[in-house]
Short mmCIF file of C-alpha atoms in Angstrom, two decimals:
data_model
loop_
_atom_site.label_atom_id
_atom_site.label_comp_id
_atom_site.label_asym_id
_atom_site.label_seq_id
_atom_site.Cartn_x
_atom_site.Cartn_y
_atom_site.Cartn_z
CA MET Y 28 0.03 0.00 -0.04
CA GLU Y 29 2.86 2.34 0.70
CA ILE Y 30 4.32 1.96 -2.83
CA VAL Y 31 0.81 2.43 -4.36
CA SER Y 32 0.25 5.63 -2.20
CA ILE Y 33 3.61 7.06 -3.30
CA VAL Y 34 2.83 6.44 -6.97
CA LEU Y 35 -0.57 8.10 -6.69
CA ILE Y 36 0.88 11.15 -4.84
CA LEU Y 37 3.44 11.64 -7.57
CA LEU Y 38 0.80 11.39 -10.33
CA VAL Y 39 -1.43 13.80 -8.47
CA ALA Y 40 1.53 16.27 -8.06
CA VAL Y 41 2.20 16.10 -11.83
CA VAL Y 42 -1.40 16.88 -12.57
CA ILE Y 43 -1.41 19.81 -10.11
CA SER Y 44 1.95 21.17 -11.41
CA GLY Y 45 0.48 21.35 -15.08
CA ALA Y 46 -2.42 23.39 -13.80
CA ILE Y 47 -0.30 25.66 -11.75
CA SER Y 48 2.11 26.46 -14.56
CA ARG Y 49 -0.79 27.49 -16.73
CA MET Y 50 -2.15 29.78 -14.11
CA LEU Y 51 1.14 31.56 -13.49
CA PRO Y 52 1.32 35.10 -14.94
CA VAL Y 53 4.89 34.49 -16.13
CA ALA Y 54 6.17 31.83 -18.48
CA LEU Y 55 7.71 29.53 -15.92
CA PRO Y 56 8.44 26.06 -17.30
CA THR Y 57 6.44 23.21 -15.88
CA PRO Y 58 9.58 21.29 -14.80
CA LEU Y 59 10.39 24.05 -12.41
CA VAL Y 60 7.02 24.04 -11.05
CA GLN Y 61 7.23 20.18 -10.53
CA ILE Y 62 10.59 20.55 -8.71
CA GLY Y 63 9.05 23.16 -6.36
CA LEU Y 64 5.95 21.08 -5.70
CA GLY Y 65 8.12 17.95 -5.13
CA SER Y 66 10.13 19.92 -2.51
CA LEU Y 67 6.96 21.05 -0.86
CA ILE Y 68 5.91 17.36 -0.67
CA GLY Y 69 9.21 16.29 0.64
CA LEU Y 70 9.12 18.96 3.44
CA VAL Y 71 5.43 18.67 4.46
CA ALA Y 72 4.53 15.01 3.82
CA ASP Y 73 6.18 12.14 5.64
CA LEU Y 74 7.34 10.74 2.24
CA ARG Y 75 10.68 9.44 1.39
CA VAL Y 76 11.39 7.77 -1.94
CA ASP Y 77 14.52 5.51 -1.87
CA LEU Y 78 15.49 5.21 -5.53
CA ASP Y 79 17.18 2.07 -6.77
CA PRO Y 80 19.49 3.18 -9.71
CA GLU Y 81 19.02 0.13 -11.86
CA LEU Y 82 15.24 0.10 -11.34
CA PHE Y 83 14.94 3.84 -12.04
CA LEU Y 84 16.97 3.47 -15.20
CA LEU Y 85 14.81 0.52 -16.44
CA LEU Y 86 11.42 2.20 -15.75
CA PHE Y 87 11.99 5.76 -17.04
CA LEU Y 88 14.71 5.83 -19.79
CA PRO Y 89 13.60 3.10 -22.32
CA PRO Y 90 10.01 4.43 -23.01
CA LEU Y 91 11.19 8.10 -23.16
CA LEU Y 92 14.16 7.58 -25.45
CA PHE Y 93 11.94 5.12 -27.56
CA LEU Y 94 9.34 7.76 -28.02
CA ASP Y 95 11.89 10.39 -28.81
CA GLY Y 96 13.26 8.11 -31.55
CA TRP Y 97 9.88 7.29 -32.81
CA ARG Y 98 8.42 10.90 -33.08
CA ILE Y 99 11.45 12.96 -34.09
CA PRO Y 100 10.92 14.37 -37.65
CA LYS Y 101 13.26 12.20 -39.75
CA ASP Y 102 13.33 14.33 -42.81
CA GLU Y 103 14.08 17.61 -40.93
CA LEU Y 104 16.82 15.70 -38.94
CA LEU Y 105 18.49 14.56 -42.12
CA LYS Y 106 18.65 18.09 -43.54
CA ASP Y 107 20.66 19.32 -40.56
CA VAL Y 108 22.23 16.03 -39.79
CA SER Y 109 25.76 17.47 -39.83
CA THR Y 110 24.90 20.25 -37.28
CA VAL Y 111 23.01 17.66 -35.16
CA PHE Y 112 25.94 15.24 -35.05
CA GLU Y 113 28.42 17.98 -34.27
CA LEU Y 114 26.34 19.01 -31.31
CA ALA Y 115 25.22 15.57 -30.26
CA LEU Y 116 28.54 13.69 -30.50
CA GLY Y 117 31.34 16.22 -30.82
CA LEU Y 118 29.95 18.52 -28.16
CA VAL Y 119 29.24 15.67 -25.68
CA LEU Y 120 32.77 14.12 -26.00
CA LEU Y 121 34.27 17.59 -25.58
CA THR Y 122 32.01 18.26 -22.54
CA VAL Y 123 32.87 14.86 -20.92
CA VAL Y 124 36.55 15.50 -21.37
CA GLY Y 125 36.79 19.21 -20.93
CA VAL Y 126 34.22 19.67 -18.09
CA GLY Y 127 35.35 16.46 -16.52
CA PHE Y 128 38.86 17.70 -16.02
CA PHE Y 129 37.57 21.13 -14.97
CA ILE Y 130 35.32 19.49 -12.29
CA HIS Y 131 38.36 17.48 -10.98
CA TRP Y 132 40.46 20.59 -10.92
CA LEU Y 133 37.55 22.54 -9.28
CA VAL Y 134 36.91 19.69 -6.67
CA PRO Y 135 40.15 17.67 -6.19
CA ALA Y 136 38.39 15.44 -3.70
CA MET Y 137 36.18 14.13 -6.42
CA PRO Y 138 38.05 11.36 -8.29
CA LEU Y 139 38.70 11.87 -11.97
CA ALA Y 140 36.47 9.01 -13.02
CA VAL Y 141 33.52 10.36 -10.92
CA ALA Y 142 34.16 13.79 -12.33
CA PHE Y 143 33.89 12.39 -15.90
CA ALA Y 144 30.64 10.61 -14.82
CA LEU Y 145 29.22 13.85 -13.56
CA ALA Y 146 30.28 15.65 -16.83
CA ALA Y 147 28.58 12.81 -18.84
CA VAL Y 148 25.24 13.18 -17.03
CA VAL Y 149 25.12 17.00 -17.47
CA SER Y 150 25.95 16.70 -21.21
CA PRO Y 151 22.49 15.61 -22.48
CA THR Y 152 19.86 18.36 -23.12
CA ASP Y 153 16.14 18.17 -22.77
CA PRO Y 154 13.94 19.61 -25.54
CA ILE Y 155 10.69 19.11 -23.50
CA ALA Y 156 11.81 21.61 -20.94
CA VAL Y 157 12.77 24.05 -23.88
CA SER Y 158 9.26 23.62 -25.38
CA ALA Y 159 7.66 24.42 -22.07
CA ILE Y 160 9.77 27.62 -21.76
CA ALA Y 161 9.16 28.68 -25.29
CA ALA Y 162 5.41 28.03 -25.18
CA ARG Y 163 4.51 31.69 -24.96
CA VAL Y 164 7.23 32.80 -27.41
CA PRO Y 165 7.41 31.46 -30.94
CA ILE Y 166 10.47 29.32 -31.53
CA PRO Y 167 11.82 28.77 -35.04
CA LYS Y 168 10.94 25.29 -36.26
CA ARG Y 169 14.36 24.55 -37.67
CA MET Y 170 15.90 25.45 -34.31
CA MET Y 171 13.44 23.07 -32.59
CA HIS Y 172 14.32 20.26 -34.98
CA ILE Y 173 18.02 20.78 -34.33
CA LEU Y 174 17.38 20.74 -30.60
CA GLU Y 175 15.18 17.56 -30.79
CA GLY Y 176 17.82 15.72 -32.88
CA GLU Y 177 20.63 16.73 -30.70
CA SER Y 178 18.74 15.68 -27.55
CA LEU Y 179 17.96 12.25 -29.11
CA LEU Y 180 21.52 11.46 -29.97
CA ASN Y 181 23.30 13.15 -27.00
CA ASP Y 182 20.99 11.24 -24.58
CA ALA Y 183 22.45 8.09 -25.96
CA SER Y 184 26.05 9.26 -26.33
CA GLY Y 185 26.09 10.93 -22.84
CA LEU Y 186 24.67 7.85 -21.04
CA VAL Y 187 27.18 5.59 -22.86
CA CYS Y 188 30.03 7.85 -21.61
CA LEU Y 189 28.59 7.71 -18.24
CA ARG Y 190 28.70 3.85 -18.36
CA PHE Y 191 32.48 4.07 -19.21
CA ALA Y 192 33.13 6.49 -16.42
CA ILE Y 193 31.40 4.38 -13.85
CA ALA Y 194 33.13 1.21 -15.00
CA ALA Y 195 36.49 3.17 -14.59
CA ALA Y 196 35.47 4.18 -11.09
CA LEU Y 197 34.49 0.55 -10.15
CA THR Y 198 37.58 -1.05 -11.68
CA GLY Y 199 40.16 1.70 -11.05
CA SER Y 200 41.50 1.38 -14.59
CA PHE Y 201 40.80 2.74 -18.16
CA SER Y 202 42.31 1.76 -21.43
CA ILE Y 203 41.55 3.64 -24.57
CA GLY Y 204 41.89 0.59 -26.89
CA GLN Y 205 39.68 -1.57 -24.67
CA ALA Y 206 37.13 1.26 -24.36
CA SER Y 207 37.06 1.77 -28.11
CA LEU Y 208 36.31 -1.94 -28.68
CA THR Y 209 33.76 -1.88 -25.89
CA PHE Y 210 32.12 1.20 -27.34
CA LEU Y 211 31.92 -0.36 -30.78
CA TRP Y 212 30.25 -3.48 -29.31
CA LEU Y 213 27.93 -1.45 -27.24
CA ALA Y 214 26.86 0.86 -30.14
CA VAL Y 215 26.70 -1.72 -33.00
CA GLY Y 216 25.15 -4.41 -30.82
CA GLY Y 217 22.59 -2.03 -29.15
CA ILE Y 218 21.49 -0.52 -32.48
CA ALA Y 219 21.23 -3.96 -34.17
CA ILE Y 220 19.05 -5.37 -31.26
CA GLY Y 221 16.87 -2.40 -31.21
CA VAL Y 222 16.26 -2.65 -34.93
CA ALA Y 223 15.82 -6.41 -34.81
CA VAL Y 224 13.34 -6.43 -31.87
CA THR Y 225 11.11 -3.74 -33.51
CA LEU Y 226 11.05 -5.45 -36.96
CA ALA Y 227 10.42 -8.89 -35.58
CA VAL Y 228 7.51 -7.66 -33.16
CA THR Y 229 5.91 -5.56 -35.93
CA ARG Y 230 6.19 -8.35 -38.48
CA ALA Y 231 4.69 -10.84 -36.04
CA LYS Y 232 1.82 -8.62 -35.11
CA ALA Y 233 1.11 -7.69 -38.77
CA TRP Y 234 1.05 -11.43 -39.72
CA ILE Y 235 -1.39 -12.13 -36.90
CA SER Y 236 -3.63 -9.20 -37.52
CA GLU Y 237 -3.92 -9.96 -41.26
CA ARG Y 238 -5.17 -13.51 -40.56
CA PHE Y 239 -7.03 -13.20 -37.23
CA GLY Y 240 -7.90 -9.54 -36.99
CA GLU Y 241 -6.52 -6.75 -34.91
CA ASP Y 242 -7.26 -6.02 -31.23
CA THR Y 243 -6.61 -2.36 -30.38
CA GLY Y 244 -5.70 -2.83 -26.77
CA SER Y 245 -3.18 -5.57 -27.60
CA GLN Y 246 -1.49 -3.49 -30.22
CA ILE Y 247 -1.15 -0.56 -27.84
CA LEU Y 248 0.33 -2.81 -25.16
CA ILE Y 249 2.80 -4.33 -27.59
CA SER Y 250 4.13 -0.79 -28.49
CA LEU Y 251 4.61 -0.14 -24.74
CA LEU Y 252 6.61 -3.39 -24.28
CA ILE Y 253 8.94 -2.93 -27.31
CA PRO Y 254 11.35 -0.54 -25.61
CA PHE Y 255 11.62 -2.58 -22.53
CA ALA Y 256 12.24 -5.72 -24.55
CA ALA Y 257 14.94 -4.02 -26.60
CA TYR Y 258 16.57 -2.52 -23.54
CA ILE Y 259 16.57 -5.74 -21.48
CA LEU Y 260 17.77 -7.98 -24.33
CA ALA Y 261 20.59 -5.57 -25.19
CA GLU Y 262 21.67 -5.23 -21.40
CA HIS Y 263 21.51 -9.07 -21.20
CA VAL Y 264 24.22 -9.47 -23.95
CA HIS Y 265 26.16 -6.50 -22.46
CA CYS Y 266 25.25 -4.05 -25.30
CA SER Y 267 23.87 -0.55 -24.86
CA GLY Y 268 20.20 -0.73 -23.73
CA ILE Y 269 19.99 2.99 -24.17
CA LEU Y 270 21.01 2.83 -27.86
CA ALA Y 271 18.71 -0.17 -28.33
CA ALA Y 272 15.79 1.73 -27.05
CA VAL Y 273 16.59 4.78 -29.43
CA ALA Y 274 17.12 2.42 -32.42
CA ALA Y 275 13.82 0.64 -31.76
CA GLY Y 276 11.97 3.98 -31.70
CA VAL Y 277 13.58 5.21 -35.02
CA THR Y 278 12.81 1.83 -36.60
CA MET Y 279 9.22 2.00 -35.44
CA THR Y 280 8.55 4.92 -37.80
CA PHE Y 281 9.66 2.93 -40.85
CA ALA Y 282 7.98 -0.33 -39.66
CA GLU Y 283 4.66 1.53 -39.18
CA ILE Y 284 4.78 2.89 -42.87
CA THR Y 285 4.93 -0.65 -44.30
CA ARG Y 286 2.61 -2.33 -41.72
CA GLN Y 287 -0.39 -0.22 -41.20
CA ALA Y 288 -2.39 -0.44 -38.00
CA LEU Y 289 -6.20 0.33 -37.72
CA PRO Y 290 -6.97 4.08 -37.45
CA THR Y 291 -8.51 3.60 -34.01
CA THR Y 292 -5.30 1.85 -32.88
CA ARG Y 293 -3.15 4.80 -34.07
CA MET Y 294 -5.25 7.33 -32.31
CA ARG Y 295 -5.54 5.61 -29.15
CA ARG Y 296 -1.98 4.65 -29.01
CA ASN Y 297 -0.85 8.29 -29.62
CA SER Y 298 -3.08 9.26 -26.60
CA VAL Y 299 -1.61 6.49 -24.45
CA TRP Y 300 2.05 7.47 -25.36
CA ASP Y 301 1.23 11.09 -24.84
CA THR Y 302 0.08 10.37 -21.29
CA LEU Y 303 2.97 8.13 -20.48
CA GLN Y 304 5.43 10.81 -21.64
CA PHE Y 305 3.72 13.40 -19.63
CA SER Y 306 3.53 11.35 -16.62
CA LEU Y 307 7.16 9.93 -16.66
CA ASN Y 308 8.72 13.26 -17.25
CA GLY Y 309 6.60 14.90 -14.56
CA ILE Y 310 7.38 12.25 -12.01
CA ILE Y 311 11.08 12.61 -12.75
CA PHE Y 312 11.12 16.21 -11.86
CA VAL Y 313 8.71 15.73 -8.91
CA LEU Y 314 10.99 13.10 -7.63
CA LEU Y 315 14.01 15.59 -7.97
CA GLY Y 316 12.16 18.02 -5.82
CA GLU Y 317 11.26 15.39 -3.37
CA GLN Y 318 14.85 14.53 -3.02
CA LEU Y 319 16.02 18.08 -2.60
CA PRO Y 320 15.17 18.61 1.11
CA GLY Y 321 17.32 15.50 1.88
CA ILE Y 322 20.08 16.70 -0.42
CA LEU Y 323 20.04 20.16 1.06
CA SER Y 324 19.84 18.95 4.66
CA ALA Y 325 22.97 16.88 3.89
CA ALA Y 326 24.85 19.76 2.38
CA LYS Y 327 26.96 20.42 5.44
CA GLN Y 328 28.16 16.71 5.21
CA THR Y 329 28.44 16.84 1.51
CA VAL Y 330 30.57 20.03 1.44
CA ARG Y 331 33.12 18.39 3.77
CA LEU Y 332 34.01 16.09 0.77
CA THR Y 333 35.37 19.30 -0.96
CA ASN Y 334 37.40 20.19 2.16
CA HIS Y 335 35.27 23.14 2.96
CA ALA Y 336 32.95 23.86 5.81
CA ASN Y 337 30.49 26.36 4.38
CA PRO Y 338 27.62 24.83 2.34
CA TRP Y 339 27.57 27.86 0.09
CA TRP Y 340 30.72 26.44 -1.67
CA LEU Y 341 28.27 23.88 -3.29
CA ALA Y 342 26.39 26.82 -4.86
CA ILE Y 343 29.75 28.19 -6.13
CA TYR Y 344 30.55 24.83 -7.66
CA VAL Y 345 27.23 24.62 -9.30
CA LEU Y 346 27.61 28.14 -10.94
CA ALA Y 347 31.12 27.40 -11.99
CA ILE Y 348 30.17 24.20 -13.64
CA MET Y 349 27.09 25.88 -15.29
CA LEU Y 350 29.48 28.70 -16.59
CA ALA Y 351 31.88 26.11 -18.07
CA LEU Y 352 29.00 24.24 -19.78
CA ALA Y 353 27.55 27.56 -21.21
CA THR Y 354 30.90 28.73 -22.45
CA LEU Y 355 31.80 25.54 -24.02
CA ARG Y 356 28.34 25.23 -25.71
CA PHE Y 357 28.40 28.80 -26.95
CA ALA Y 358 31.90 28.43 -28.63
CA TRP Y 359 30.98 25.08 -30.10
CA VAL Y 360 27.58 26.29 -31.50
CA TRP Y 361 29.35 29.36 -33.02
CA VAL Y 362 31.90 27.10 -34.82
CA SER Y 363 29.32 24.44 -35.73
CA PHE Y 364 26.97 27.06 -37.32
CA ARG Y 365 29.91 28.73 -39.15
CA LEU Y 366 30.70 25.37 -40.77
CA THR Y 367 27.21 24.17 -41.47
CA LEU Y 368 24.20 26.47 -41.57
CA PHE Y 369 26.00 29.69 -42.49
CA ARG Y 370 28.84 28.38 -44.65
CA ALA Y 371 29.33 29.91 -48.05
CA ARG Y 372 27.57 27.96 -51.03
CA GLU Y 373 27.22 28.62 -54.74
CA ASP Y 374 23.95 30.43 -54.30
CA ILE Y 375 24.36 31.90 -50.87
CA PRO Y 376 27.36 33.96 -49.76
CA TYR Y 377 28.96 33.42 -46.34
CA ARG Y 378 27.19 35.12 -43.51
CA ARG Y 379 28.24 35.68 -39.96
CA PRO Y 380 26.03 33.77 -37.38
CA ASP Y 381 23.85 36.12 -35.40
CA TRP Y 382 25.03 36.17 -31.78
CA ARG Y 383 21.42 36.03 -30.59
CA LEU Y 384 20.88 32.84 -32.44
CA VAL Y 385 24.04 31.32 -31.05
CA ALA Y 386 23.15 32.54 -27.53
CA ALA Y 387 19.52 31.07 -27.89
CA MET Y 388 20.90 27.78 -28.89
CA SER Y 389 23.22 27.82 -25.94
CA PHE Y 390 20.63 28.75 -23.37
CA ALA Y 391 18.33 26.10 -24.95
CA GLY Y 392 20.82 23.45 -23.80
CA VAL Y 393 18.58 22.93 -20.73
CA ARG Y 394 19.33 19.88 -18.55
CA GLY Y 395 16.28 17.93 -17.51
CA ALA Y 396 15.03 14.43 -17.12
CA ILE Y 397 17.79 12.40 -18.73
CA THR Y 398 20.46 14.20 -16.53
CA LEU Y 399 18.48 13.34 -13.34
CA ALA Y 400 17.85 9.82 -14.42
CA GLY Y 401 21.54 9.34 -15.37
CA VAL Y 402 22.96 10.67 -12.07
CA LEU Y 403 20.53 8.57 -10.05
CA THR Y 404 21.98 5.48 -11.73
CA ILE Y 405 25.49 6.01 -10.21
CA PRO Y 406 25.94 2.87 -8.03
CA LEU Y 407 25.57 3.12 -4.29
CA THR Y 408 28.72 1.05 -3.66
CA LEU Y 409 31.92 -0.06 -5.26
CA SER Y 410 32.76 -3.66 -6.12
CA ASP Y 411 34.24 -4.29 -2.62
CA GLY Y 412 31.09 -2.98 -0.81
CA THR Y 413 32.54 0.49 0.22
CA ASP Y 414 30.48 3.57 -0.61
CA PHE Y 415 30.73 5.01 -4.13
CA PRO Y 416 33.16 7.98 -3.82
CA ALA Y 417 31.47 11.46 -3.90
CA ARG Y 418 28.04 10.01 -5.08
CA ASP Y 419 26.11 12.51 -2.90
CA LEU Y 420 28.26 15.38 -4.12
CA ALA Y 421 27.64 14.35 -7.75
CA ILE Y 422 23.85 14.21 -7.28
CA PHE Y 423 23.78 17.65 -5.63
CA LEU Y 424 25.75 19.26 -8.40
CA ALA Y 425 23.74 17.67 -11.13
CA ALA Y 426 20.51 18.72 -9.49
CA GLY Y 427 21.94 22.19 -9.10
CA VAL Y 428 22.83 22.30 -12.84
CA ILE Y 429 19.37 21.15 -13.80
CA ILE Y 430 17.62 23.91 -11.70
CA VAL Y 431 20.01 26.77 -12.70
CA SER Y 432 19.87 25.86 -16.39
CA LEU Y 433 15.98 25.95 -16.17
CA ILE Y 434 16.00 29.24 -14.44
CA LEU Y 435 18.53 30.82 -16.83
CA ALA Y 436 16.64 29.57 -19.89
CA SER Y 437 13.23 30.75 -18.41
CA ILE Y 438 14.74 34.27 -18.19
CA CYS Y 439 16.92 34.50 -21.28
CA LEU Y 440 15.13 32.43 -23.98
CA PRO Y 441 12.01 34.47 -24.28
CA LEU Y 442 14.16 37.68 -24.70
CA LEU Y 443 16.44 35.95 -27.28
CA LEU Y 444 13.80 34.29 -29.27
CA ARG Y 445 11.57 37.38 -29.80
CA GLY Y 446 11.84 38.13 -33.45
CA LEU Y 447 14.67 35.65 -34.02
CA THR Y 448 14.98 34.03 -37.38
CA MET Y 449 17.12 31.15 -38.74
CA PRO Y 450 18.27 30.40 -42.32
CA ALA Y 451 15.00 29.65 -44.09
CA GLU Y 452 13.93 26.14 -44.83
CA PRO Y 453 12.54 25.21 -48.28
CA SER Y 454 8.71 25.55 -48.51
CA ARG Y 455 7.01 22.27 -48.01
CA GLN Y 456 3.67 23.57 -49.48
CA ALA Y 457 4.31 22.21 -53.00
CA GLU Y 458 5.17 18.80 -51.54
CA GLU Y 459 1.93 18.83 -49.35
CA ASP Y 460 -0.22 19.89 -52.32
CA HIS Y 461 1.22 17.16 -54.58
CA ALA Y 462 0.72 14.58 -51.81
CA ARG Y 463 -3.01 15.68 -51.39
CA VAL Y 464 -3.62 15.68 -55.06
CA VAL Y 465 -2.06 12.21 -55.62
CA SER Y 466 -4.00 10.68 -52.57
CA ALA Y 467 -7.22 12.30 -53.79
CA GLN Y 468 -6.68 10.79 -57.37
CA ALA Y 469 -6.01 7.39 -55.72
CA ALA Y 470 -9.29 7.81 -53.68
CA ILE Y 471 -11.28 8.49 -56.82
CA CYS Y 472 -9.92 5.52 -58.66
CA ALA Y 473 -10.77 3.29 -55.65
CA ILE Y 474 -14.32 4.76 -55.28
CA GLU Y 475 -15.02 4.16 -59.08
CA GLN Y 476 -13.89 0.52 -58.93
CA THR Y 477 -15.78 -0.17 -55.68
CA GLN Y 478 -18.94 1.51 -57.00
CA HIS Y 479 -18.99 -0.64 -60.15
CA THR Y 480 -18.26 -3.84 -58.10
CA LEU Y 481 -21.01 -3.10 -55.70
CA ALA Y 482 -23.58 -2.05 -58.18
CA GLU Y 483 -22.90 -4.84 -60.76
CA GLY Y 484 -26.10 -6.82 -61.33
CA ARG Y 485 -28.28 -4.73 -58.97
CA SER Y 486 -31.55 -3.09 -59.85
CA ASP Y 487 -30.67 0.03 -57.68
CA ALA Y 488 -27.30 0.67 -59.31
CA ASP Y 489 -28.20 4.39 -59.67
CA VAL Y 490 -28.09 4.63 -55.87
CA TYR Y 491 -24.48 3.56 -55.90
CA ALA Y 492 -23.67 5.80 -58.91
CA ALA Y 493 -25.21 8.84 -57.05
CA ALA Y 494 -23.30 8.12 -53.80
CA GLY Y 495 -20.04 7.48 -55.51
CA ALA Y 496 -20.40 10.79 -57.59
CA ARG Y 497 -21.13 12.75 -54.52
CA ILE Y 498 -18.04 11.47 -52.66
CA MET Y 499 -15.84 11.81 -55.84
CA ASP Y 500 -16.99 15.48 -56.20
CA LEU Y 501 -15.46 16.25 -52.78
CA TYR Y 502 -12.16 14.85 -53.91
CA ARG Y 503 -12.16 16.66 -57.26
CA GLU Y 504 -12.88 19.90 -55.32
CA ARG Y 505 -9.84 19.29 -53.16
CA ILE Y 506 -7.72 18.56 -56.33
CA ASP Y 507 -9.00 21.85 -57.94
CA SER Y 508 -8.31 23.95 -54.96
CA ARG Y 509 -4.78 22.68 -54.60
CA ILE Y 510 -4.01 23.14 -58.26
CA GLN Y 511 -5.45 26.64 -58.46
CA GLN Y 512 -3.72 27.91 -55.29
CA SER Y 513 -0.36 26.06 -56.03
CA GLY Y 514 1.14 29.31 -57.51
CA ASP Y 515 0.54 31.54 -54.34
CA THR Y 516 1.57 29.85 -51.03
CA SER Y 517 0.53 32.91 -49.04
CA GLU Y 518 -2.94 32.87 -50.59
CA THR Y 519 -3.04 29.10 -49.89
CA ARG Y 520 -2.22 29.61 -46.23
CA ARG Y 521 -4.71 32.47 -45.92
CA TYR Y 522 -7.46 30.32 -47.55
CA ALA Y 523 -6.71 27.35 -45.20
CA LEU Y 524 -6.76 29.49 -42.15
CA VAL Y 525 -10.18 31.07 -42.94
CA GLU Y 526 -11.63 27.70 -43.82
CA ARG Y 527 -10.28 26.23 -40.63
CA ASP Y 528 -11.77 28.96 -38.45
CA LEU Y 529 -15.14 28.66 -40.13
CA ARG Y 530 -15.22 24.90 -39.68
CA LEU Y 531 -14.23 25.04 -36.08
CA ALA Y 532 -16.92 27.68 -35.43
CA GLY Y 533 -19.48 25.34 -37.07
CA LEU Y 534 -18.20 22.36 -35.14
CA LYS Y 535 -18.41 24.26 -31.81
CA ALA Y 536 -22.12 25.13 -32.60
CA GLU Y 537 -22.91 21.52 -33.28
CA ARG Y 538 -21.38 20.34 -30.10
CA ASP Y 539 -23.20 23.02 -28.05
CA ALA Y 540 -26.47 21.98 -29.71
CA ILE Y 541 -25.93 18.39 -28.89
CA PHE Y 542 -25.03 19.06 -25.23
CA ASP Y 543 -28.26 21.27 -24.94
CA MET Y 544 -30.30 18.34 -26.29
CA ALA Y 545 -28.68 15.79 -24.02
CA ARG Y 546 -29.27 18.08 -20.95
CA SER Y 547 -32.86 18.53 -21.92
CA ARG Y 548 -33.30 14.70 -22.44
CA SER Y 549 -34.16 15.27 -26.17
CA ILE Y 550 -31.71 12.70 -27.06
CA GLY Y 551 -30.12 9.75 -25.17
CA SER Y 552 -26.71 9.74 -23.48
CA THR Y 553 -25.38 7.06 -25.85
CA LEU Y 554 -26.46 8.95 -29.04
CA ALA Y 555 -24.90 12.13 -27.52
CA GLN Y 556 -21.64 10.42 -26.87
CA LYS Y 557 -21.52 8.96 -30.32
CA LEU Y 558 -22.32 12.35 -32.02
CA ILE Y 559 -19.74 14.34 -29.71
CA ARG Y 560 -16.99 11.81 -30.63
CA GLU Y 561 -17.56 12.41 -34.33
CA ILE Y 562 -17.32 16.09 -33.83
CA ASP Y 563 -14.29 15.79 -31.60
CA LEU Y 564 -12.47 13.78 -34.22
CA LEU Y 565 -13.21 16.43 -36.89
CA GLU Y 566 -12.07 19.21 -34.56
CA VAL Y 567 -8.78 17.35 -33.85
CA ARG Y 568 -8.22 17.09 -37.62
CA TYR Y 569 -8.65 20.92 -38.22
CA ARG Y 570 -6.75 21.84 -35.26
#
């Protein structure tokens, strides 16, 4: 009962934090509200969550990384793949080495391997926190795509580096040659297992669905189990479960294209995954807040590890680490953008990167759920049973970096993003128009064939002809509107917005009328639910 009560309290805190963040007059990110609410729970309630590192890693990271890999825009990622790789791999390695040595110099009492482990966990970024911060300020889509791609890959690379650092701390030795071979096995094996698990599962469920029908609940449950299966299998053969979860998510995109699920399954599955992502991310930050009172109360003992007596030294260390991370990221983003987005090409001359853009990308490197999850996976003890050196200090510093990065981004990002532009992406309107026209033409052909098949030999064939003609006219109208507006993208967007607003106004009126009839008992509740569901589906489409 105690475990169930703790889980329910955490979920309620996540719900309340979302409501509070929307009520606040300032654009305070939800993660900060969740940390504050968790701290309040830790202070007021008699609640203490003892986190097992391995269990924490298994429960939280596979589904979150799997979903990131599944939903990240693949085409947009490939367009800026060089920038993403430079940030996700080059910057992570530079952060682990550079900031690791800096932390060891700053806190000589922290062993070098533990300093590298701390640098590894503060290297991944969190785009969800950035989205929460930028909710009230428009953020360039291309910038968000780069941040999402960077986060997906640096989550994996940072946690793999963390694994090496922990292994060095446990064994007391480190070999570059052995580490390279181990990294190759971890990476290749993890990616291969993630791809294989997803393909095997999706092929099996497609084969069963084609022959025996599809059960929506089972399909959703299977999608929830895939990341855990990939992670556990990879860890069992000593590969990277993190990379397996990411690879499984990326593969899920392509597997879904070739093996279609029922529309009901896709819609319900998206809702389930949205809820799971919201809950897991929220619980992580609430747990961080719940742990904070204990961490702060132990600050006097923790600071003694640094050969100081005043706990304020810990705040100085957090700010120093944050300054090192920000400086390193600013310099790397500047160089990366000069070599990729702003490089001279045949049709575009060289342009100097806007300092506001570089600064916004730097402040957008917010640390969040993955950093907290990673630092909590540091073992409690060494191989000989003694306490892991400076574990509490590493957790305190990582928690401090998360909070400070969130606060700085909350203050600076809205100012930097206002009016900020990036190098323009090619318009996708022509591609969208072409896709809509081709799909509409395919629909007309299918309707004509089905109409003739159904009407053949029937006395009421004219009914089928009239119904088919009415439906095909709708598709022909779509084709004509796209062809006529293809030359003026601004007019197309304006027309689409006006049409959307009018349709939404009509749907709202329909819904209000049905609710009125249901309240007055003019129609039954079952019919009202059916009609409202149809209207809701249409409104989701237009929104």
